[in-house]
Tab-separated table of N, CA and C in Angstrom:
chain	number	residue	atom	x	y	z
G	207	MET	N	-21.951	49.899	6.840
G	207	MET	CA	-21.157	48.724	7.173
G	207	MET	C	-20.700	48.065	5.878
G	208	ALA	N	-19.416	47.791	5.783
G	208	ALA	CA	-18.851	47.103	4.621
G	208	ALA	C	-19.095	45.608	4.774
G	209	ILE	N	-19.733	44.999	3.755
G	209	ILE	CA	-20.048	43.570	3.808
G	209	ILE	C	-19.382	42.862	2.633
G	210	VAL	N	-18.716	41.760	2.942
G	210	VAL	CA	-18.085	40.910	1.939
G	210	VAL	C	-18.610	39.504	2.175
G	211	GLU	N	-18.865	38.768	1.093
G	211	GLU	CA	-19.330	37.391	1.260
G	211	GLU	C	-18.586	36.449	0.333
G	212	LYS	N	-18.620	35.179	0.724
G	212	LYS	CA	-17.934	34.136	-0.047
G	212	LYS	C	-18.635	32.813	0.251
G	213	VAL	N	-18.703	31.941	-0.749
G	213	VAL	CA	-19.202	30.592	-0.536
G	213	VAL	C	-17.996	29.682	-0.346
G	214	ILE	N	-18.040	28.919	0.736
G	214	ILE	CA	-16.946	28.036	1.127
G	214	ILE	C	-17.431	26.593	1.026
G	215	ASP	N	-16.598	25.725	0.492
G	215	ASP	CA	-16.930	24.316	0.324
G	215	ASP	C	-16.714	23.556	1.637
G	216	ALA	N	-17.509	23.931	2.641
G	216	ALA	CA	-17.471	23.287	3.956
G	216	ALA	C	-18.791	23.613	4.645
G	217	SER	N	-19.188	22.785	5.590
G	217	SER	CA	-20.452	23.004	6.296
G	217	SER	C	-20.334	24.220	7.221
G	218	PRO	N	-21.477	24.810	7.615
G	218	PRO	CA	-21.419	25.912	8.581
G	218	PRO	C	-20.688	25.512	9.866
G	219	GLN	N	-20.872	24.282	10.332
G	219	GLN	CA	-20.187	23.862	11.556
G	219	GLN	C	-18.673	23.837	11.356
G	220	GLN	N	-18.225	23.350	10.195
G	220	GLN	CA	-16.778	23.318	9.937
G	220	GLN	C	-16.206	24.729	9.892
G	221	VAL	N	-16.917	25.660	9.293
G	221	VAL	CA	-16.453	27.051	9.239
G	221	VAL	C	-16.498	27.663	10.635
G	222	PHE	N	-17.591	27.419	11.365
G	222	PHE	CA	-17.699	27.978	12.707
G	222	PHE	C	-16.617	27.427	13.629
G	223	ASP	N	-16.221	26.178	13.419
G	223	ASP	CA	-15.143	25.600	14.231
G	223	ASP	C	-13.855	26.411	14.112
G	224	VAL	N	-13.594	26.963	12.934
G	224	VAL	CA	-12.414	27.822	12.766
G	224	VAL	C	-12.621	29.121	13.538
G	225	LEU	N	-13.809	29.718	13.413
G	225	LEU	CA	-14.097	30.945	14.160
G	225	LEU	C	-13.985	30.710	15.663
G	226	ALA	N	-14.346	29.513	16.111
G	226	ALA	CA	-14.352	29.194	17.534
G	226	ALA	C	-12.963	28.870	18.079
G	227	ASP	N	-11.985	28.750	17.214
G	227	ASP	CA	-10.602	28.490	17.647
G	227	ASP	C	-9.831	29.810	17.623
G	228	GLY	N	-9.867	30.504	18.733
G	228	GLY	CA	-9.231	31.819	18.812
G	228	GLY	C	-7.747	31.824	18.496
G	229	TRP	N	-7.078	30.705	18.708
G	229	TRP	CA	-5.640	30.644	18.449
G	229	TRP	C	-5.304	30.711	16.955
G	230	THR	N	-6.292	30.522	16.080
G	230	THR	CA	-6.018	30.577	14.635
G	230	THR	C	-6.205	31.973	14.042
G	231	TYR	N	-6.693	32.937	14.806
G	231	TYR	CA	-7.042	34.243	14.234
G	231	TYR	C	-5.887	34.907	13.498
G	232	SER	N	-4.689	34.800	14.006
G	232	SER	CA	-3.564	35.434	13.305
G	232	SER	C	-3.238	34.718	11.999
G	233	ASP	N	-3.779	33.508	11.798
G	233	ASP	CA	-3.586	32.790	10.536
G	233	ASP	C	-4.504	33.296	9.440
G	234	TRP	N	-5.665	33.839	9.810
G	234	TRP	CA	-6.617	34.208	8.762
G	234	TRP	C	-7.147	35.630	8.841
G	235	VAL	N	-7.026	36.314	9.965
G	235	VAL	CA	-7.480	37.707	10.051
G	235	VAL	C	-6.352	38.615	9.582
G	236	VAL	N	-6.551	39.237	8.433
G	236	VAL	CA	-5.528	40.108	7.859
G	236	VAL	C	-5.260	41.270	8.815
G	237	GLY	N	-3.985	41.468	9.137
G	237	GLY	CA	-3.591	42.555	10.026
G	237	GLY	C	-3.279	42.077	11.433
G	238	THR	N	-3.841	40.937	11.846
G	238	THR	CA	-3.530	40.384	13.161
G	238	THR	C	-2.240	39.586	13.019
G	239	THR	N	-1.223	40.018	13.759
G	239	THR	CA	0.084	39.390	13.596
G	239	THR	C	0.391	38.341	14.655
G	240	HIS	N	-0.305	38.419	15.798
G	240	HIS	CA	0.015	37.481	16.876
G	240	HIS	C	-1.160	37.406	17.841
G	241	VAL	N	-1.546	36.195	18.219
G	241	VAL	CA	-2.543	36.003	19.264
G	241	VAL	C	-1.773	35.756	20.550
G	242	ARG	N	-1.973	36.634	21.524
G	242	ARG	CA	-1.233	36.561	22.788
G	242	ARG	C	-1.900	35.651	23.807
G	243	ASP	N	-3.238	35.620	23.800
G	243	ASP	CA	-3.964	34.797	24.756
G	243	ASP	C	-5.418	34.691	24.291
G	244	VAL	N	-6.069	33.609	24.668
G	244	VAL	CA	-7.482	33.399	24.356
G	244	VAL	C	-8.153	32.915	25.633
G	245	ASP	N	-9.210	33.599	26.044
G	245	ASP	CA	-9.950	33.170	27.228
G	245	ASP	C	-10.428	31.740	27.044
G	246	ASP	N	-10.425	30.975	28.127
G	246	ASP	CA	-10.883	29.588	28.075
G	246	ASP	C	-12.326	29.479	27.591
G	247	ALA	N	-13.143	30.494	27.843
G	247	ALA	CA	-14.555	30.459	27.479
G	247	ALA	C	-14.809	30.838	26.016
G	248	TRP	N	-13.774	31.216	25.259
G	248	TRP	CA	-13.936	31.644	23.865
G	248	TRP	C	-14.674	30.595	23.072
G	249	PRO	N	-15.674	30.905	22.288
G	249	PRO	CA	-16.216	32.208	21.911
G	249	PRO	C	-17.517	32.567	22.646
G	250	ARG	N	-17.636	32.249	23.917
G	250	ARG	CA	-18.826	32.618	24.673
G	250	ARG	C	-18.918	34.138	24.799
G	251	VAL	N	-20.141	34.673	24.857
G	251	VAL	CA	-20.351	36.120	24.980
G	251	VAL	C	-19.569	36.648	26.182
G	252	GLY	N	-18.827	37.725	25.944
G	252	GLY	CA	-18.018	38.355	26.984
G	252	GLY	C	-16.577	37.885	27.015
G	253	SER	N	-16.284	36.756	26.388
G	253	SER	CA	-14.901	36.262	26.387
G	253	SER	C	-14.053	37.085	25.428
G	254	GLN	N	-12.728	37.017	25.652
G	254	GLN	CA	-11.818	37.845	24.867
G	254	GLN	C	-10.678	37.046	24.248
G	255	LEU	N	-10.226	37.589	23.134
G	255	LEU	CA	-9.050	37.116	22.425
G	255	LEU	C	-8.072	38.295	22.445
G	256	HIS	N	-6.878	38.087	22.935
G	256	HIS	CA	-5.885	39.160	23.073
G	256	HIS	C	-4.892	39.046	21.923
G	257	HIS	N	-4.727	40.130	21.183
G	257	HIS	CA	-3.949	40.063	19.949
G	257	HIS	C	-3.028	41.256	19.772
G	258	LYS	N	-2.148	41.101	18.793
G	258	LYS	CA	-1.298	42.181	18.295
G	258	LYS	C	-1.657	42.384	16.836
G	259	ALA	N	-1.646	43.627	16.410
G	259	ALA	CA	-1.937	43.923	15.009
G	259	ALA	C	-0.945	44.955	14.501
G	260	GLY	N	-0.633	44.847	13.221
G	260	GLY	CA	0.280	45.800	12.595
G	260	GLY	C	1.713	45.314	12.625
G	261	PRO	N	2.543	45.954	11.819
G	261	PRO	CA	3.940	45.523	11.701
G	261	PRO	C	4.787	45.936	12.900
G	262	TRP	N	5.726	45.065	13.250
G	262	TRP	CA	6.701	45.390	14.284
G	262	TRP	C	7.599	46.493	13.746
G	263	PRO	N	8.048	47.459	14.464
G	263	PRO	CA	7.874	47.684	15.911
G	263	PRO	C	6.662	48.554	16.235
G	264	PHE	N	5.769	48.733	15.284
G	264	PHE	CA	4.620	49.615	15.482
G	264	PHE	C	3.344	48.862	15.851
G	265	SER	N	3.454	47.562	16.106
G	265	SER	CA	2.259	46.776	16.383
G	265	SER	C	1.587	47.231	17.676
G	266	LEU	N	0.266	47.108	17.675
G	266	LEU	CA	-0.542	47.514	18.813
G	266	LEU	C	-1.115	46.272	19.482
G	267	GLN	N	-1.184	46.304	20.812
G	267	GLN	CA	-1.778	45.208	21.556
G	267	GLN	C	-3.175	45.615	22.009
G	268	ASP	N	-4.124	44.739	21.816
G	268	ASP	CA	-5.488	45.009	22.245
G	268	ASP	C	-6.225	43.689	22.347
G	269	ALA	N	-7.537	43.756	22.436
G	269	ALA	CA	-8.344	42.541	22.573
G	269	ALA	C	-9.621	42.678	21.754
G	270	SER	N	-10.177	41.532	21.392
G	270	SER	CA	-11.485	41.463	20.765
G	270	SER	C	-12.409	40.729	21.728
G	271	THR	N	-13.636	41.221	21.827
G	271	THR	CA	-14.611	40.689	22.777
G	271	THR	C	-15.823	40.154	22.023
G	272	VAL	N	-16.302	38.975	22.421
G	272	VAL	CA	-17.481	38.386	21.789
G	272	VAL	C	-18.729	39.103	22.293
G	273	LEU	N	-19.527	39.633	21.351
G	273	LEU	CA	-20.793	40.295	21.671
G	273	LEU	C	-21.979	39.360	21.464
G	274	VAL	N	-21.919	38.519	20.410
G	274	VAL	CA	-22.985	37.577	20.091
G	274	VAL	C	-22.328	36.283	19.619
G	275	CYS	N	-22.827	35.152	20.119
G	275	CYS	CA	-22.343	33.857	19.652
G	275	CYS	C	-23.542	32.926	19.508
G	276	GLU	N	-23.835	32.568	18.248
G	276	GLU	CA	-24.951	31.661	17.931
G	276	GLU	C	-24.433	30.569	16.999
G	277	PRO	N	-23.697	29.576	17.564
G	277	PRO	CA	-23.117	28.536	16.727
G	277	PRO	C	-24.184	27.741	15.990
G	278	PRO	N	-23.982	27.306	14.799
G	278	PRO	CA	-22.871	27.637	13.900
G	278	PRO	C	-23.245	28.724	12.887
G	279	HIS	N	-24.049	29.706	13.291
G	279	HIS	CA	-24.558	30.656	12.307
G	279	HIS	C	-24.119	32.103	12.466
G	280	ARG	N	-23.683	32.503	13.652
G	280	ARG	CA	-23.383	33.926	13.828
G	280	ARG	C	-22.378	34.146	14.945
G	281	LEU	N	-21.434	35.053	14.681
G	281	LEU	CA	-20.472	35.492	15.686
G	281	LEU	C	-20.236	36.980	15.462
G	282	VAL	N	-20.407	37.771	16.522
G	282	VAL	CA	-20.195	39.211	16.435
G	282	VAL	C	-19.150	39.592	17.482
G	283	LEU	N	-18.143	40.329	17.026
G	283	LEU	CA	-17.032	40.733	17.880
G	283	LEU	C	-16.896	42.244	17.933
G	284	LYS	N	-16.429	42.729	19.068
G	284	LYS	CA	-15.951	44.109	19.166
G	284	LYS	C	-14.435	43.997	19.128
G	285	ALA	N	-13.861	44.431	18.014
G	285	ALA	CA	-12.422	44.288	17.792
G	285	ALA	C	-11.721	45.595	18.138
G	286	GLY	N	-10.872	45.547	19.142
G	286	GLY	CA	-10.157	46.738	19.570
G	286	GLY	C	-8.830	46.890	18.861
G	287	LEU	N	-8.479	48.120	18.599
G	287	LEU	CA	-7.169	48.453	18.043
G	287	LEU	C	-6.817	49.888	18.452
G	288	TRP	N	-6.893	50.123	19.746
G	288	TRP	CA	-6.621	51.468	20.258
G	288	TRP	C	-5.141	51.784	20.170
G	289	PRO	N	-4.779	52.995	19.805
G	289	PRO	CA	-5.557	54.232	19.818
G	289	PRO	C	-6.325	54.504	18.519
G	290	ALA	N	-6.281	53.585	17.555
G	290	ALA	CA	-6.977	53.817	16.281
G	290	ALA	C	-8.497	53.713	16.443
G	291	GLY	N	-8.945	52.883	17.376
G	291	GLY	CA	-10.376	52.755	17.594
G	291	GLY	C	-10.791	51.315	17.763
G	292	GLU	N	-12.067	51.069	17.517
G	292	GLU	CA	-12.584	49.712	17.588
G	292	GLU	C	-13.661	49.538	16.531
G	293	ALA	N	-13.838	48.288	16.139
G	293	ALA	CA	-14.815	47.969	15.098
G	293	ALA	C	-15.746	46.879	15.603
G	294	ILE	N	-16.938	46.853	15.052
G	294	ILE	CA	-17.858	45.744	15.264
G	294	ILE	C	-17.756	44.875	14.006
G	295	VAL	N	-17.431	43.611	14.209
G	295	VAL	CA	-17.245	42.672	13.104
G	295	VAL	C	-18.259	41.545	13.279
G	296	ALA	N	-19.090	41.350	12.262
G	296	ALA	CA	-20.136	40.323	12.330
G	296	ALA	C	-19.897	39.273	11.254
G	297	PHE	N	-19.856	38.015	11.672
G	297	PHE	CA	-19.763	36.883	10.763
G	297	PHE	C	-21.121	36.191	10.760
G	298	THR	N	-21.682	35.976	9.573
G	298	THR	CA	-22.907	35.190	9.467
G	298	THR	C	-22.643	34.032	8.505
G	299	LEU	N	-23.124	32.864	8.882
G	299	LEU	CA	-22.918	31.653	8.104
G	299	LEU	C	-24.275	31.065	7.742
G	300	GLU	N	-24.433	30.763	6.462
G	300	GLU	CA	-25.702	30.248	5.956
G	300	GLU	C	-25.421	29.028	5.085
G	301	PRO	N	-26.097	27.898	5.348
G	301	PRO	CA	-25.864	26.727	4.514
G	301	PRO	C	-26.299	26.986	3.073
G	302	VAL	N	-25.504	26.450	2.145
G	302	VAL	CA	-25.802	26.544	0.712
G	302	VAL	C	-25.660	25.129	0.159
G	303	GLY	N	-26.753	24.548	-0.246
G	303	GLY	CA	-26.674	23.181	-0.745
G	303	GLY	C	-26.360	22.216	0.379
G	304	GLU	N	-25.736	21.098	-0.013
G	304	GLU	CA	-25.515	20.019	0.938
G	304	GLU	C	-24.310	20.230	1.852
G	305	ASN	N	-23.232	20.770	1.325
G	305	ASN	CA	-22.019	20.879	2.134
G	305	ASN	C	-21.219	22.133	1.789
G	306	ALA	N	-21.904	23.260	1.774
G	306	ALA	CA	-21.227	24.532	1.508
G	306	ALA	C	-21.857	25.601	2.388
G	307	THR	N	-21.126	26.685	2.566
G	307	THR	CA	-21.559	27.767	3.451
G	307	THR	C	-21.319	29.104	2.789
G	308	ARG	N	-22.325	29.959	2.833
G	308	ARG	CA	-22.131	31.367	2.451
G	308	ARG	C	-21.779	32.097	3.738
G	309	ILE	N	-20.582	32.649	3.763
G	309	ILE	CA	-20.160	33.419	4.932
G	309	ILE	C	-20.096	34.889	4.551
G	310	ARG	N	-20.639	35.699	5.431
G	310	ARG	CA	-20.595	37.152	5.250
G	310	ARG	C	-19.834	37.743	6.416
G	311	ILE	N	-18.987	38.695	6.106
G	311	ILE	CA	-18.323	39.471	7.140
G	311	ILE	C	-18.735	40.928	6.932
G	312	GLY	N	-19.249	41.508	7.992
G	312	GLY	CA	-19.606	42.917	7.978
G	312	GLY	C	-18.779	43.618	9.034
G	313	GLU	N	-18.219	44.741	8.686
G	313	GLU	CA	-17.351	45.448	9.628
G	313	GLU	C	-17.637	46.933	9.558
G	314	ASP	N	-17.724	47.533	10.737
G	314	ASP	CA	-17.941	48.970	10.809
G	314	ASP	C	-17.204	49.503	12.030
G	315	PHE	N	-16.577	50.652	11.875
G	315	PHE	CA	-15.877	51.261	12.997
G	315	PHE	C	-16.895	51.845	13.961
G	316	ALA	N	-16.732	51.532	15.246
G	316	ALA	CA	-17.707	51.920	16.257
G	316	ALA	C	-17.198	53.041	17.157
G	317	ALA	N	-15.891	53.205	17.248
G	317	ALA	CA	-15.334	54.215	18.149
G	317	ALA	C	-13.930	54.592	17.691
G	318	GLY	N	-13.487	55.743	18.123
G	318	GLY	CA	-12.131	56.199	17.842
G	318	GLY	C	-12.007	56.941	16.530
G	319	PRO	N	-10.792	57.366	16.211
G	319	PRO	CA	-10.556	58.173	15.009
G	319	PRO	C	-10.974	57.503	13.703
G	320	LEU	N	-10.855	56.180	13.610
G	320	LEU	CA	-11.216	55.498	12.368
G	320	LEU	C	-12.700	55.641	12.043
G	321	ARG	N	-13.508	55.865	13.070
G	321	ARG	CA	-14.950	56.043	12.851
G	321	ARG	C	-15.231	57.292	12.011
G	322	TRP	N	-14.366	58.269	12.123
G	322	TRP	CA	-14.601	59.553	11.450
G	322	TRP	C	-13.891	59.665	10.116
G	323	VAL	N	-13.069	58.662	9.772
G	323	VAL	CA	-12.302	58.712	8.526
G	323	VAL	C	-12.945	57.775	7.503
G	324	ARG	N	-14.199	57.991	7.207
G	324	ARG	CA	-14.905	57.173	6.227
G	324	ARG	C	-14.804	57.842	4.869
G	325	ASN	N	-14.168	57.149	3.938
G	325	ASN	CA	-14.133	57.634	2.557
G	325	ASN	C	-14.004	56.425	1.640
G	326	LYS	N	-14.059	56.663	0.335
G	326	LYS	CA	-14.053	55.550	-0.622
G	326	LYS	C	-12.758	54.759	-0.580
G	327	VAL	N	-11.632	55.418	-0.332
G	327	VAL	CA	-10.353	54.704	-0.262
G	327	VAL	C	-10.342	53.765	0.933
G	328	ASN	N	-10.755	54.259	2.094
G	328	ASN	CA	-10.786	53.403	3.287
G	328	ASN	C	-11.767	52.248	3.101
G	329	ASP	N	-12.934	52.533	2.504
G	329	ASP	CA	-13.910	51.469	2.265
G	329	ASP	C	-13.351	50.405	1.333
G	330	LEU	N	-12.615	50.815	0.305
G	330	LEU	CA	-12.015	49.868	-0.628
G	330	LEU	C	-10.965	49.012	0.074
G	331	VAL	N	-10.118	49.631	0.886
G	331	VAL	CA	-9.081	48.892	1.611
G	331	VAL	C	-9.730	47.882	2.557
G	332	LEU	N	-10.760	48.310	3.274
G	332	LEU	CA	-11.461	47.419	4.193
G	332	LEU	C	-12.104	46.257	3.431
G	333	HIS	N	-12.709	46.546	2.293
G	333	HIS	CA	-13.334	45.511	1.466
G	333	HIS	C	-12.290	44.490	1.001
G	334	LEU	N	-11.153	44.966	0.503
G	334	LEU	CA	-10.095	44.066	0.033
G	334	LEU	C	-9.519	43.244	1.179
G	335	ARG	N	-9.333	43.876	2.344
G	335	ARG	CA	-8.804	43.167	3.508
G	335	ARG	C	-9.769	42.062	3.922
G	336	ASN	N	-11.061	42.357	3.953
G	336	ASN	CA	-12.031	41.349	4.379
G	336	ASN	C	-12.205	40.247	3.348
G	337	ARG	N	-12.040	40.569	2.076
G	337	ARG	CA	-12.069	39.518	1.049
G	337	ARG	C	-10.901	38.551	1.262
G	338	GLU	N	-9.718	39.082	1.506
G	338	GLU	CA	-8.547	38.232	1.774
G	338	GLU	C	-8.747	37.438	3.065
G	339	THR	N	-9.343	38.056	4.071
G	339	THR	CA	-9.636	37.356	5.326
G	339	THR	C	-10.517	36.145	5.067
G	340	LEU	N	-11.571	36.320	4.260
G	340	LEU	CA	-12.457	35.189	3.959
G	340	LEU	C	-11.759	34.134	3.113
G	341	ASP	N	-10.868	34.537	2.216
G	341	ASP	CA	-10.100	33.559	1.440
G	341	ASP	C	-9.242	32.703	2.363
G	342	ARG	N	-8.597	33.332	3.334
G	342	ARG	CA	-7.760	32.592	4.282
G	342	ARG	C	-8.602	31.686	5.173
G	343	LEU	N	-9.734	32.190	5.635
G	343	LEU	CA	-10.641	31.389	6.449
G	343	LEU	C	-11.110	30.163	5.667
G	344	ALA	N	-11.442	30.360	4.400
G	344	ALA	CA	-11.879	29.249	3.547
G	344	ALA	C	-10.782	28.203	3.416
G	345	ASP	N	-9.544	28.632	3.234
G	345	ASP	CA	-8.436	27.682	3.115
G	345	ASP	C	-8.339	26.798	4.363
G	346	ILE	N	-8.474	27.402	5.530
G	346	ILE	CA	-8.364	26.631	6.768
G	346	ILE	C	-9.574	25.716	6.936
G	347	ALA	N	-10.774	26.233	6.704
G	347	ALA	CA	-11.986	25.415	6.885
G	347	ALA	C	-12.020	24.239	5.925
G	348	THR	N	-11.618	24.428	4.672
G	348	THR	CA	-11.658	23.321	3.711
G	348	THR	C	-10.518	22.332	3.969
G	349	ARG	N	-9.399	22.813	4.469
G	349	ARG	CA	-8.301	21.904	4.826
G	349	ARG	C	-8.714	21.035	5.997
G	350	GLN	N	-9.389	21.624	6.996
G	350	GLN	CA	-9.841	20.852	8.162
G	350	GLN	C	-10.948	19.895	7.773
G	351	LYS	N	-11.685	20.227	6.722
G	351	LYS	CA	-12.769	19.351	6.251
G	351	LYS	C	-12.215	17.975	5.909
G	352	GLY	N	-11.015	17.931	5.372
G	352	GLY	CA	-10.394	16.670	4.986
G	352	GLY	C	-9.750	15.928	6.127
G	353	SER	N	-9.702	16.538	7.326
G	353	SER	CA	-9.074	15.882	8.479
G	353	SER	C	-9.978	14.805	9.029
G	354	PRO	N	-9.390	13.752	9.598
G	354	PRO	CA	-10.220	12.693	10.195
G	354	PRO	C	-10.934	13.185	11.432
């Protein structure tokens, strides 16, 4: 499993609030181009976020399903992108000091062709994508920190 971490200048609850807002995923998840729908129960276990990923006109429609939700410390998703496959994506949030959070994202392909295409190039691309994802998430969480 590829793991990337970052310390964000916001509390775990502030960071988790971004994770819990399914409508923001296309703003910070690299590769997700459009959120089509979010179940009212999001991010409760079993709820889904319906998304598009990839560039038009080749974008794929699929859904991500919540497998574990332990606010404000953990969220695990099964992210679909068929026919390419699906991945298990785990976010863990740990308080650091008074008002900061260490967030880790771990991602591993669980099914489909991408599961069998593991090599150093793919691992590097996934690592870079998840680093950018955490940078974008941090921007949103710290911006919301300043909101009333």
